[in-house]
Coordinates of C-alpha atoms in Angstrom, one line a residue:
R233 CA -19.3 12.0 4.4
F234 CA -22.4 10.1 3.2
M235 CA -20.2 8.7 0.4
Y236 CA -17.4 7.4 2.7
C237 CA -17.1 3.7 3.0
Y238 CA -15.4 2.0 5.9
L239 CA -14.3 -1.6 6.6
T240 CA -12.9 -1.9 10.1
K241 CA -13.1 -5.7 10.4
W242 CA -11.6 -6.5 7.0
S243 CA -8.8 -9.2 7.2
G244 CA -6.6 -6.7 5.3
G245 CA -6.8 -4.2 8.1
I246 CA -8.6 -0.8 8.2
Y247 CA -10.0 0.2 4.8
A248 CA -11.5 3.6 4.3
T249 CA -12.3 5.2 0.9
P250 CA -14.1 8.4 0.0
T251 CA -16.4 6.6 -2.4
M252 CA -18.0 3.2 -2.6
T253 CA -16.0 2.5 -5.8
G254 CA -12.7 2.6 -3.8
S255 CA -9.8 1.7 -6.0
R256 CA -12.1 0.9 -8.9
A257 CA -12.7 4.6 -9.7
G258 CA -12.9 5.7 -13.4
A259 CA -9.3 6.9 -13.7
P260 CA -7.7 3.5 -12.9
V261 CA -10.2 1.7 -15.1
A262 CA -9.3 3.9 -18.0
A263 CA -5.6 3.6 -17.3
T264 CA -6.0 -0.2 -17.3
W265 CA -7.8 -0.2 -20.6
A266 CA -5.1 2.0 -22.1
T267 CA -2.4 -0.3 -20.9
M268 CA -4.2 -3.4 -22.3
C269 CA -4.5 -1.6 -25.6
R270 CA -0.8 -0.7 -25.6
F271 CA 0.6 -4.2 -24.6
G272 CA -2.0 -6.3 -26.4
E273 CA -2.8 -9.9 -25.6
K274 CA 0.7 -11.2 -26.3
G275 CA 2.3 -8.5 -24.1
Y276 CA -0.2 -9.2 -21.3
I277 CA 0.5 -12.9 -21.3
E278 CA 4.3 -12.2 -21.2
S279 CA 3.9 -9.8 -18.4
T280 CA 1.8 -12.3 -16.5
K281 CA 4.4 -15.0 -16.9
R282 CA 7.1 -12.7 -15.5
I283 CA 4.9 -11.7 -12.5
V284 CA 3.8 -15.2 -11.6
G285 CA 7.3 -16.5 -12.0
A286 CA 8.7 -13.8 -9.7
T287 CA 5.9 -14.5 -7.2
R288 CA 6.9 -18.2 -7.0
Q289 CA 10.5 -17.2 -6.7
V290 CA 9.8 -14.9 -3.7
A291 CA 7.5 -17.5 -2.1
K292 CA 10.2 -20.2 -2.4
G293 CA 12.8 -17.9 -1.0
I294 CA 10.6 -17.1 2.0
E295 CA 9.9 -20.8 2.6
G296 CA 13.6 -21.3 2.9
M297 CA 14.0 -18.7 5.7
A298 CA 14.1 -20.2 9.2
D299 CA 12.3 -17.3 10.8
L300 CA 9.5 -16.7 8.4
E301 CA 6.5 -18.6 7.1
L302 CA 4.1 -18.1 4.2
I303 CA 0.4 -17.3 4.8
G304 CA -1.8 -18.8 2.1
T305 CA -0.7 -19.9 -1.3
A306 CA 1.2 -17.6 -3.6
E307 CA -0.4 -18.5 -6.8
V308 CA -0.6 -15.3 -8.9
C309 CA 0.9 -12.0 -7.7
V310 CA 0.7 -11.8 -3.9
V311 CA 3.0 -13.3 -1.3
A312 CA 2.0 -13.0 2.4
F313 CA 4.3 -13.9 5.3
R314 CA 4.7 -13.6 9.1
G315 CA 7.2 -14.6 11.7
R316 CA 7.4 -18.3 12.3
K317 CA 6.1 -19.4 15.7
G318 CA 8.9 -19.4 18.2
S319 CA 11.2 -17.2 16.1
G320 CA 10.5 -14.0 18.0
V321 CA 10.0 -12.2 14.7
N322 CA 7.0 -10.0 14.1
G323 CA 5.9 -9.6 10.5
Y324 CA 4.8 -6.0 11.1
S325 CA 8.3 -5.2 12.4
V326 CA 9.9 -6.7 9.3
A327 CA 7.6 -4.6 7.1
D328 CA 8.7 -1.4 9.0
C329 CA 12.3 -2.4 8.7
M330 CA 12.0 -3.0 4.9
K331 CA 10.5 0.4 4.5
K332 CA 12.9 2.3 6.7
H333 CA 16.1 0.8 5.3
F334 CA 15.3 -0.4 1.8
G335 CA 12.3 1.6 0.6
W336 CA 9.9 -1.4 0.3
D337 CA 6.4 -0.4 1.1
L338 CA 4.7 -3.7 2.1
A339 CA 1.0 -3.9 2.8
T340 CA -0.1 -5.3 6.2
C341 CA -3.0 -7.5 7.1
A342 CA -4.8 -7.7 10.4
D343 CA -6.3 -11.2 10.5
P344 CA -4.0 -13.1 10.5
P345 CA -1.4 -10.5 11.3
C346 CA 1.1 -10.5 8.5
A347 CA 2.8 -8.5 5.8
H348 CA 2.4 -9.0 2.0
L349 CA 4.0 -8.0 -1.2
A350 CA 1.9 -7.5 -4.3
L351 CA 4.1 -8.0 -7.3
T352 CA 3.9 -5.9 -10.4
L353 CA 6.0 -6.0 -13.5
P354 CA 8.6 -3.6 -12.2
T355 CA 8.7 -5.5 -8.8
S356 CA 9.2 -8.8 -10.6
K357 CA 12.5 -7.6 -11.9
N358 CA 13.8 -7.2 -8.4
A359 CA 12.7 -10.5 -6.8
A360 CA 16.2 -11.6 -5.9
R361 CA 17.0 -8.2 -4.4
F362 CA 13.7 -8.3 -2.4
L363 CA 14.7 -11.6 -0.9
E364 CA 18.2 -10.4 0.1
E365 CA 16.8 -7.3 1.8
L366 CA 14.1 -9.3 3.4
A367 CA 16.7 -11.6 5.0
S368 CA 18.7 -8.5 6.1
S369 CA 15.5 -7.0 7.6
V370 CA 14.8 -10.2 9.6
A371 CA 18.3 -10.1 11.0
M372 CA 17.9 -6.4 12.0
V373 CA 14.6 -7.0 13.7
K374 CA 16.0 -10.0 15.7
A375 CA 18.9 -7.8 16.8
D376 CA 16.8 -4.8 17.8
A377 CA 13.0 -5.4 17.6
S378 CA 12.2 -2.2 19.6
S379 CA 13.3 0.0 16.7
Y380 CA 10.5 -1.3 14.4
T381 CA 7.2 -1.2 16.3
S382 CA 5.1 1.5 14.5
T383 CA 2.8 -0.8 12.6
A384 CA 2.4 -3.3 15.4
G385 CA 1.6 -0.5 17.8
L386 CA -1.0 0.9 15.4
Y387 CA -2.8 -2.4 14.9
G388 CA -2.6 -3.3 18.6
M389 CA -4.2 0.0 19.6
V390 CA -6.9 -0.2 16.9
A391 CA -7.9 -3.7 18.1
S392 CA -8.8 -2.3 21.5
L393 CA -11.0 0.6 20.2
P394 CA -14.7 0.5 19.3
D395 CA -15.6 0.4 15.6
S396 CA -17.4 3.7 15.8
F397 CA -14.3 5.5 17.0
V398 CA -12.2 3.9 14.3
E399 CA -14.7 5.0 11.7
D400 CA -14.7 8.5 13.0
T401 CA -10.9 8.6 12.9
A402 CA -10.8 7.2 9.4
G403 CA -13.4 9.8 8.4
A404 CA -11.3 12.6 9.8
Y405 CA -8.3 11.3 7.9
L406 CA -10.3 11.3 4.6
D407 CA -11.6 14.8 5.4
A408 CA -8.0 16.1 5.8
V409 CA -6.9 14.4 2.6
L410 CA -9.8 15.8 0.5
E411 CA -10.0 19.3 2.0
A412 CA -9.2 22.0 -0.5
H413 CA -7.6 25.1 0.9
A414 CA -8.7 28.2 -1.0
P415 CA -6.0 30.8 -1.5
A416 CA -6.2 33.8 0.8
P417 CA -7.9 36.8 -0.7
A418 CA -5.5 39.5 -2.0
G419 CA -5.2 42.7 0.1
P420 CA -5.9 46.2 -1.1
G421 CA -3.6 47.9 -3.5
V422 CA -1.2 46.2 -6.0
G423 CA -2.5 42.7 -5.3
D424 CA -6.1 43.6 -6.3
Q425 CA -4.9 45.3 -9.5
T426 CA -2.7 42.3 -10.4
H427 CA -5.6 40.0 -9.9
V428 CA -7.9 42.0 -12.1
E429 CA -5.2 42.2 -14.9
C430 CA -4.6 38.5 -14.8
A431 CA -8.3 37.8 -15.0
S432 CA -8.6 40.2 -17.9
H433 CA -5.8 38.5 -19.8
S434 CA -7.3 35.1 -19.2
R435 CA -10.6 36.1 -20.8
T436 CA -8.8 37.3 -23.9

């Protein structure tokens, strides 16, 4: 647990990682390098154009929705939004609805409370579909907001708890994720003999 790193007051919400490197561990770095080598500079530039273009498309579409408003400026690959004041729409509820009915897994932020989409190359190909399903989700939330309250309830509860408790809870979650369950020892008889034979074969 001495390696665990917690951020309970981050604007993006609760962040807990088993190491200080977080999402910058060796494997993603190596995968990124391999991808760059595969696509090359030309391919990277082309991919960037598609992602930035889709980001602006999504942002423009959200700006045109009466019940939503953008948070920040969608310049590169992230579009954040929340319910417009007076609309009665909760951004967390919209995110829950998008996941439940359409399979979109949107990230949520705590300060300000909103949802955001991080666009990638595959996502950029579905920008128009995202906007259609986002509009449908807003309509569903307005019709029955009580069916989409899991994320809002979580953040509301966390806001009322002390940081130490939140950190302990996040640590317990990481413990559960990282715990390795050793197989139960084989009983006497055939199981033991099978284990010995397998070990013998593996050595040869």
